[in-house]
Coordinates of C-alpha atoms in Angstrom, one line a residue:
Chain A
X1 CA 133.5 110.6 105.1
X2 CA 133.6 107.4 103.2
X3 CA 132.1 104.0 103.8
X4 CA 131.9 100.7 102.0
X5 CA 128.3 99.5 101.7
X6 CA 126.4 96.9 99.8
X7 CA 124.7 98.3 96.7
X8 CA 121.3 97.7 98.3
X9 CA 122.0 99.6 101.5
X10 CA 119.6 102.4 102.0
X11 CA 120.8 105.9 103.0
X12 CA 119.0 105.6 106.3
X13 CA 120.7 102.3 107.1
X14 CA 124.1 103.8 106.3
X15 CA 123.3 106.7 108.7
X16 CA 121.9 104.7 111.5
X17 CA 123.9 101.4 111.4
X18 CA 127.2 102.3 109.9
X19 CA 127.6 105.9 111.2
X20 CA 125.5 105.5 114.3
X21 CA 123.7 108.7 113.6
X22 CA 120.5 107.5 115.1
X23 CA 118.7 110.9 115.2
X24 CA 117.1 110.0 111.8
X25 CA 114.3 107.5 112.5
X26 CA 112.6 104.9 110.3
X27 CA 108.9 105.2 110.5
X28 CA 106.9 103.6 107.8
X29 CA 109.8 102.4 105.6
X30 CA 107.4 102.8 102.6
X31 CA 108.1 106.4 101.4
X32 CA 105.0 107.8 103.2
X33 CA 105.5 109.2 106.7
X34 CA 108.5 111.4 106.5
X35 CA 110.1 110.4 109.8
X36 CA 113.4 109.7 108.0
X37 CA 113.8 113.0 106.2
X38 CA 117.4 114.3 105.8
X39 CA 118.9 116.9 103.5
X40 CA 120.8 115.7 100.5
X41 CA 122.6 118.7 98.8
X42 CA 120.2 121.0 100.5
X43 CA 117.0 119.1 99.5
X44 CA 114.8 117.4 102.0
X45 CA 114.4 113.7 101.0
X46 CA 113.2 110.5 102.5
X47 CA 116.3 108.6 103.4
X48 CA 114.4 105.3 103.5
X49 CA 113.8 105.7 99.7
X50 CA 117.3 106.5 98.6
X51 CA 120.2 104.2 98.2
X52 CA 123.4 105.1 100.1
X53 CA 125.2 104.8 96.8
X54 CA 122.9 107.4 95.3
X55 CA 124.2 109.9 97.9
X56 CA 127.8 109.2 96.8
X57 CA 129.5 112.6 96.5
X58 CA 126.6 114.5 98.0
X59 CA 126.4 116.6 101.1
X60 CA 124.1 115.0 103.6
X61 CA 122.7 116.8 106.6
X62 CA 120.9 114.9 109.4
X63 CA 119.1 116.3 112.4
X64 CA 122.5 116.0 114.3
X65 CA 124.1 118.4 111.8
X66 CA 121.5 121.2 112.0
X67 CA 123.1 123.1 114.9
X68 CA 126.4 123.0 116.7
X69 CA 126.6 120.6 119.6
X70 CA 124.6 121.9 122.6
X71 CA 122.7 124.5 120.5
X72 CA 119.3 124.4 118.8
X73 CA 118.4 125.4 115.3
X74 CA 115.7 128.1 115.3
X75 CA 113.2 125.5 114.1
X76 CA 114.2 123.1 116.9
X77 CA 113.9 125.9 119.4
X78 CA 110.5 126.8 118.0
X79 CA 109.2 123.2 118.2
X80 CA 110.4 123.1 121.8
X81 CA 109.0 126.4 122.8
X82 CA 105.6 125.5 121.4
X83 CA 105.5 121.8 122.5
X84 CA 105.2 121.0 118.8
X85 CA 105.8 117.3 119.4
X86 CA 104.1 114.4 120.9
X87 CA 106.1 111.2 121.4
X88 CA 108.9 112.8 119.3
X89 CA 109.6 109.8 117.1
X90 CA 108.9 111.6 113.8
X91 CA 110.1 115.1 115.1
X92 CA 113.5 114.9 113.4
X93 CA 111.8 114.4 110.0
X94 CA 109.3 117.2 110.7
X95 CA 112.1 119.5 111.6
X96 CA 114.2 118.7 108.6
X97 CA 111.1 119.1 106.4
X98 CA 110.2 122.4 108.0
X99 CA 113.7 123.8 107.6
X100 CA 113.6 123.2 103.8
X101 CA 110.1 124.7 103.6
X102 CA 111.4 127.9 105.3
X103 CA 114.5 127.9 103.1
X104 CA 112.4 128.1 99.9
X105 CA 109.4 130.0 101.4
X106 CA 110.8 132.4 104.0
X107 CA 107.5 134.3 104.2
X108 CA 105.4 131.2 104.9
X109 CA 102.8 132.0 107.5
X110 CA 99.3 131.2 108.3
X111 CA 97.8 133.5 105.8
X112 CA 100.3 133.5 102.9
X113 CA 98.4 130.9 100.9
X114 CA 99.5 132.3 97.6
X115 CA 103.1 132.1 98.5
X116 CA 103.0 128.7 100.0
X117 CA 103.3 125.6 97.9
X118 CA 101.3 122.5 98.7
X119 CA 102.8 121.4 101.9
X120 CA 99.5 120.9 103.7
X121 CA 99.8 117.1 103.7
X122 CA 103.0 117.0 105.6
X123 CA 103.4 116.1 109.3
X124 CA 103.7 119.8 110.1
X125 CA 102.8 122.7 108.0
X126 CA 101.9 126.3 108.5
X127 CA 104.9 127.7 110.2
X128 CA 105.5 131.4 110.8
X129 CA 108.8 133.1 111.3
X130 CA 110.4 136.5 111.4
X131 CA 107.5 137.4 113.7
X132 CA 108.8 140.1 116.0
X133 CA 112.2 139.5 114.6
X134 CA 112.3 135.9 115.8
X135 CA 111.8 132.7 114.1
X136 CA 109.2 130.6 115.8
X137 CA 106.4 128.2 115.3
X138 CA 103.0 129.1 116.6
X139 CA 101.3 126.7 118.8
X140 CA 98.1 126.8 116.8
X141 CA 100.1 126.0 113.7
X142 CA 101.6 123.0 115.3
X143 CA 98.1 121.9 116.3
X144 CA 96.9 122.3 112.7
X145 CA 99.8 120.2 111.6
X146 CA 98.9 117.4 114.0
X147 CA 95.3 117.5 112.9
X148 CA 96.3 117.2 109.3
X149 CA 97.9 114.0 110.6
X150 CA 100.7 112.5 108.7
X151 CA 102.4 111.9 112.0
X152 CA 102.2 108.2 112.2
X153 CA 102.0 108.0 115.9
X154 CA 99.3 108.7 118.4
X155 CA 96.9 110.8 116.5
X156 CA 94.4 109.9 119.2
X157 CA 96.5 111.1 122.0
X158 CA 97.6 114.3 120.2
X159 CA 93.9 115.0 119.8
X160 CA 93.4 114.5 123.5
X161 CA 96.3 116.6 124.5
X162 CA 95.5 119.5 122.2
X163 CA 91.7 119.1 122.5
X164 CA 91.3 118.7 118.8
X165 CA 88.0 117.9 117.3
Chain B
X1 CA 115.7 94.1 98.5
X2 CA 117.4 91.3 96.6
X3 CA 121.0 92.1 95.8
X4 CA 121.9 93.9 92.6
X5 CA 124.8 95.6 90.9
X6 CA 124.7 99.4 90.9
X7 CA 126.2 101.6 88.2
X8 CA 126.3 105.4 88.0
X9 CA 127.7 106.2 84.5
X10 CA 128.8 109.8 83.7
X11 CA 127.5 109.8 80.2
X12 CA 124.5 108.5 78.2
X13 CA 126.5 106.3 75.9
X14 CA 127.9 104.3 78.9
X15 CA 124.4 104.1 80.4
X16 CA 123.0 102.6 77.2
X17 CA 125.9 100.2 76.8
X18 CA 125.4 99.0 80.4
X19 CA 121.8 98.4 79.7
X20 CA 122.5 96.0 77.0
X21 CA 124.6 93.7 79.3
X22 CA 123.1 90.3 80.0
X23 CA 120.5 89.9 82.7
X24 CA 117.7 92.3 83.7
X25 CA 118.8 95.9 83.7
X26 CA 116.8 98.8 85.1
X27 CA 117.4 102.5 84.7
X28 CA 116.9 104.4 88.0
X29 CA 115.9 108.1 87.9
X30 CA 114.5 109.4 91.1
X31 CA 113.6 106.0 92.3
X32 CA 110.3 107.0 93.9
X33 CA 108.5 104.0 92.4
X34 CA 111.4 101.7 91.7
X35 CA 112.9 101.6 95.2
X36 CA 109.6 100.9 97.0
X37 CA 109.1 98.1 94.4
X38 CA 112.5 96.7 95.1
X39 CA 111.9 96.8 98.8
X40 CA 108.7 94.8 98.4
X41 CA 110.7 92.4 96.3
X42 CA 108.3 92.9 93.4
X43 CA 111.2 93.2 91.0
X44 CA 114.6 91.6 90.9
X45 CA 116.9 93.4 88.5
X46 CA 120.5 92.3 88.1
X47 CA 121.7 95.8 87.6
X48 CA 120.5 99.3 88.4
X49 CA 121.8 102.0 86.1
X50 CA 121.6 105.4 87.9
X51 CA 121.1 108.3 85.4
X52 CA 121.6 111.1 87.9
X53 CA 125.2 111.8 86.9
X54 CA 124.4 112.5 83.3
X55 CA 124.1 116.3 83.4
X56 CA 122.7 116.7 79.9
X57 CA 119.5 115.0 81.0
X58 CA 118.6 117.8 83.4
X59 CA 117.3 121.3 82.8
X60 CA 114.4 123.3 81.4
X61 CA 114.6 125.2 78.1
X62 CA 111.8 127.6 77.2
X63 CA 111.7 128.9 73.6
X64 CA 109.1 131.1 71.9
X65 CA 106.7 128.3 71.1
X66 CA 108.0 125.3 72.9
X67 CA 109.4 123.9 76.1
X68 CA 112.0 121.2 76.5
X69 CA 112.5 119.5 79.8
X70 CA 115.4 117.1 80.5
X71 CA 114.2 113.7 81.6
X72 CA 116.1 113.8 84.9
X73 CA 114.6 117.2 85.9
X74 CA 113.0 116.8 89.3
X75 CA 109.4 117.7 90.0
X76 CA 110.3 120.4 92.4
X77 CA 112.4 122.1 89.8
X78 CA 109.6 121.9 87.2
X79 CA 107.2 123.4 89.8
X80 CA 109.6 126.2 90.8
X81 CA 110.9 127.2 87.3
X82 CA 109.9 130.9 86.9
X83 CA 110.3 130.6 83.1
X84 CA 108.1 127.6 82.9
X85 CA 105.5 129.1 85.2
X86 CA 105.2 131.9 82.6
X87 CA 105.3 129.8 79.5
X88 CA 103.3 126.7 80.5
X89 CA 101.9 127.3 84.0
X90 CA 99.6 124.3 83.8
X91 CA 102.6 122.0 83.7
X92 CA 104.4 123.7 86.5
X93 CA 101.3 123.6 88.6
X94 CA 100.9 119.8 87.9
X95 CA 104.4 119.2 89.0
X96 CA 103.8 121.1 92.2
X97 CA 100.9 118.8 93.1
X98 CA 102.7 115.5 92.7
X99 CA 103.1 113.4 95.8
X100 CA 104.6 115.5 98.6
X101 CA 107.6 117.9 98.7
X102 CA 110.0 115.1 99.6
X103 CA 108.9 113.0 96.6
X104 CA 109.1 116.1 94.4
X105 CA 112.7 116.6 95.5
X106 CA 113.6 113.2 94.1
X107 CA 111.1 112.2 91.4
X108 CA 111.8 113.1 87.8
X109 CA 109.6 113.8 84.8
X110 CA 111.3 111.2 82.7
X111 CA 110.9 108.6 85.4
X112 CA 107.2 109.3 85.7
X113 CA 106.6 109.2 82.0
X114 CA 108.7 106.0 81.6
X115 CA 106.9 104.2 84.5
X116 CA 103.4 105.2 83.2
X117 CA 101.7 104.5 86.5
X118 CA 97.9 104.5 85.8
X119 CA 97.5 107.2 88.5
X120 CA 100.6 109.3 87.7
X121 CA 100.1 113.0 86.8
X122 CA 102.6 113.7 84.1
X123 CA 101.2 111.2 81.5
X124 CA 98.0 113.2 81.2
X125 CA 100.0 116.4 80.5
X126 CA 102.1 114.7 77.9
X127 CA 99.1 113.3 76.1
X128 CA 96.9 116.4 76.3
X129 CA 99.7 118.7 75.1
X130 CA 100.6 116.3 72.3
X131 CA 104.1 116.2 73.7
X132 CA 107.0 114.4 72.2
X133 CA 109.2 111.9 74.0
X134 CA 112.8 112.2 72.9
X135 CA 114.9 109.2 73.5
X136 CA 118.5 108.3 72.7
X137 CA 117.1 106.6 69.6
X138 CA 114.1 108.5 68.3
X139 CA 111.2 110.8 68.9
X140 CA 107.9 109.3 69.9
X141 CA 104.6 111.2 69.8
X142 CA 102.6 111.0 73.0
X143 CA 99.7 109.3 71.2
X144 CA 102.0 106.4 70.4
X145 CA 103.9 106.3 73.6
X146 CA 101.5 105.0 76.3
X147 CA 100.6 101.4 75.4
X148 CA 98.9 100.1 78.6
X149 CA 99.2 99.8 82.3
X150 CA 102.8 100.5 83.3
X151 CA 103.8 99.9 79.7
X152 CA 105.2 102.2 77.0
X153 CA 106.7 102.1 73.6
X154 CA 110.2 102.3 75.1
X155 CA 112.6 99.4 74.3
X156 CA 114.8 97.9 77.0
X157 CA 117.9 99.9 76.3
X158 CA 116.1 103.1 75.3
X159 CA 116.4 106.1 77.6
X160 CA 114.2 109.1 77.6
X161 CA 116.4 112.2 77.3
X162 CA 113.9 115.0 76.9
X163 CA 110.2 115.8 76.8
X164 CA 109.1 118.5 74.3
X165 CA 105.9 120.4 74.5
X166 CA 104.5 123.0 72.2
X167 CA 103.1 125.8 74.2
X168 CA 99.3 125.6 74.0
X169 CA 96.9 128.6 73.7
X170 CA 95.5 127.6 77.1
X171 CA 95.6 124.6 79.3
X172 CA 95.0 123.4 82.9
X173 CA 95.1 120.3 85.0
X174 CA 92.5 119.4 87.6
X175 CA 93.1 116.5 89.9
X176 CA 91.1 114.8 92.6
X177 CA 94.0 113.4 94.7
X178 CA 93.8 110.4 96.9
X179 CA 94.0 112.1 100.3
X180 CA 96.7 109.7 101.5
X181 CA 99.0 109.1 98.6
X182 CA 98.2 112.2 96.5
X183 CA 98.1 110.0 93.4
X184 CA 95.3 111.0 91.1
X185 CA 92.0 109.3 91.9
X186 CA 91.2 111.1 88.7
X187 CA 93.2 113.9 87.0
X188 CA 92.1 115.6 83.8
X189 CA 94.4 117.7 81.7
X190 CA 92.7 120.0 79.1
X191 CA 94.7 121.7 76.4
X192 CA 93.8 124.0 73.6
X193 CA 96.5 123.2 71.2
X194 CA 97.5 124.1 67.6
X195 CA 96.0 120.8 66.5
X196 CA 92.8 121.2 68.5
X197 CA 91.3 120.6 71.9
X198 CA 92.8 117.6 73.7
X199 CA 91.5 116.1 76.9
X200 CA 93.6 113.4 78.7
X201 CA 92.5 111.5 81.8
X202 CA 94.7 109.8 84.3
X203 CA 93.9 107.8 87.4
X204 CA 90.6 106.6 86.1
X205 CA 91.6 103.7 83.9
X206 CA 94.5 101.2 83.6
X207 CA 96.3 103.8 81.4
X208 CA 96.0 107.5 80.5
X209 CA 93.4 108.0 77.8
X210 CA 91.8 110.8 75.7
X211 CA 88.1 111.6 75.7
X212 CA 87.0 112.3 72.2
X213 CA 83.4 113.1 73.4
X214 CA 84.7 116.0 75.6
X215 CA 87.2 117.2 73.0
X216 CA 84.4 117.5 70.3
X217 CA 82.1 119.4 72.7
X218 CA 84.9 121.8 73.8
X219 CA 86.0 122.4 70.2
X220 CA 82.5 123.9 69.6
X221 CA 82.5 125.9 72.8
X222 CA 85.4 126.0 75.3
X223 CA 83.5 126.5 78.5
X224 CA 82.7 124.2 81.4
X225 CA 79.0 124.3 80.4
X226 CA 79.9 122.7 77.1
X227 CA 80.5 119.5 79.1
X228 CA 77.2 119.6 80.9
X229 CA 75.4 116.2 80.9
X230 CA 78.4 114.5 79.2
X231 CA 80.0 111.5 80.8
X232 CA 82.1 108.5 79.9
X233 CA 81.0 104.9 80.5
X234 CA 82.3 103.3 83.7
X235 CA 83.2 100.1 81.8
X236 CA 86.9 99.3 82.2
X237 CA 87.5 102.1 84.7
X238 CA 89.4 101.4 87.9
X239 CA 87.3 99.9 90.7
X240 CA 89.1 99.6 94.0
X241 CA 88.9 100.4 97.7
X242 CA 89.4 104.1 96.9
X243 CA 86.4 104.4 94.6
X244 CA 84.1 102.5 92.3
X245 CA 84.3 102.7 88.5
X246 CA 81.0 104.7 88.5
X247 CA 82.5 107.2 91.0
X248 CA 85.5 107.7 88.8
X249 CA 83.4 108.1 85.7
X250 CA 81.6 110.9 87.5
X251 CA 84.9 112.5 88.7
X252 CA 86.1 112.6 85.1
X253 CA 83.3 114.9 84.1
X254 CA 83.7 117.0 87.2
X255 CA 87.4 117.4 86.9
X256 CA 87.2 118.1 83.2
X257 CA 84.8 121.0 83.9
X258 CA 87.2 122.3 86.6
X259 CA 90.1 122.0 84.2
X260 CA 88.3 124.0 81.6
X261 CA 87.3 126.7 84.1
X262 CA 91.0 126.9 85.3
X263 CA 92.2 127.1 81.7
X264 CA 89.9 130.1 81.2
X265 CA 91.5 131.7 84.2
X266 CA 88.7 130.8 86.6

């Protein structure tokens, strides 16, 4: 696609306002929370901290593009199966981030510390896959992720719901 | 953001030429500092010159005794490079601990060095490894490069093209990250180089600095114990809501010992 934008237009603004792809959310708008994560040429990036012009010529994948219409990506299915979301606002960013994590670290699991880079301070970390031949998140992993708490919303309520300390 | 003109030249020559146009021109690499700065309207450049199309600025070259990294090489690529992890693991590990994975997918080594944030990680590596900053005009030794808070020896139309590091006998970086931002509260890079032991500290002061006291002690005996009881004065160290100057002075000793232990394989 092509679009004419002002130089100072952010990638997330192009996606949401010009292209009406509103699955990508703006959380903090200060390069911290990760709600706005999309893939640019296969890399997970914060679309609030990239100019639309910087993505010129690149392939951008948003949460809408992860799976065919009506289907779920395995990571989306795993989030759903394990109730790995609270209000859901930052979930698109969590999923886009998790998808890249699994792309680079297909053996990531709860115990594979040595194989896992430092993802611990992301909204969601510790995801297992290929367990019994299926990709899925484990509910306790999602809990750990919420406890680590980069989700910018409702840490208190997630503690309540998941009975976290 | 205030409006600006955006250019994305395909070669270095055009980039440098654009930077000499009238008005305030800024090079943009990964933009992980510059874009937030622009969004806060703390800067108002007339022109942004994006270096990302210039392919010669990207890549890692490992030779027998040295490593060269293109200025536009992203942190994630430095962290993941199998060659670099063998040749200079301390540097790859440092890159893997910058910010978060999303920042590492955008931020670049040249951008970090040129910005010289007081709490950035890379400046400590460059200084401790006695690295060389290669620009479109000259080569600058690390000892002459960092001139103060957010300031360097770079001139306005000068672009970093590569960073060169001689491979040390042993080296390691130990950082105490701010738990929210992952910037270094204090980070200490210790390197046993051909020209002696070098200890560089980031996060603690307004600009990365070396600690001669620690270097002398480690030259006699390269063990964490050699630093026992040694500390630097808290005067002029950063004092903010994250930690007092005294706390940071204490962290400098602790992180230096941890870096030495890590360099010894501990």
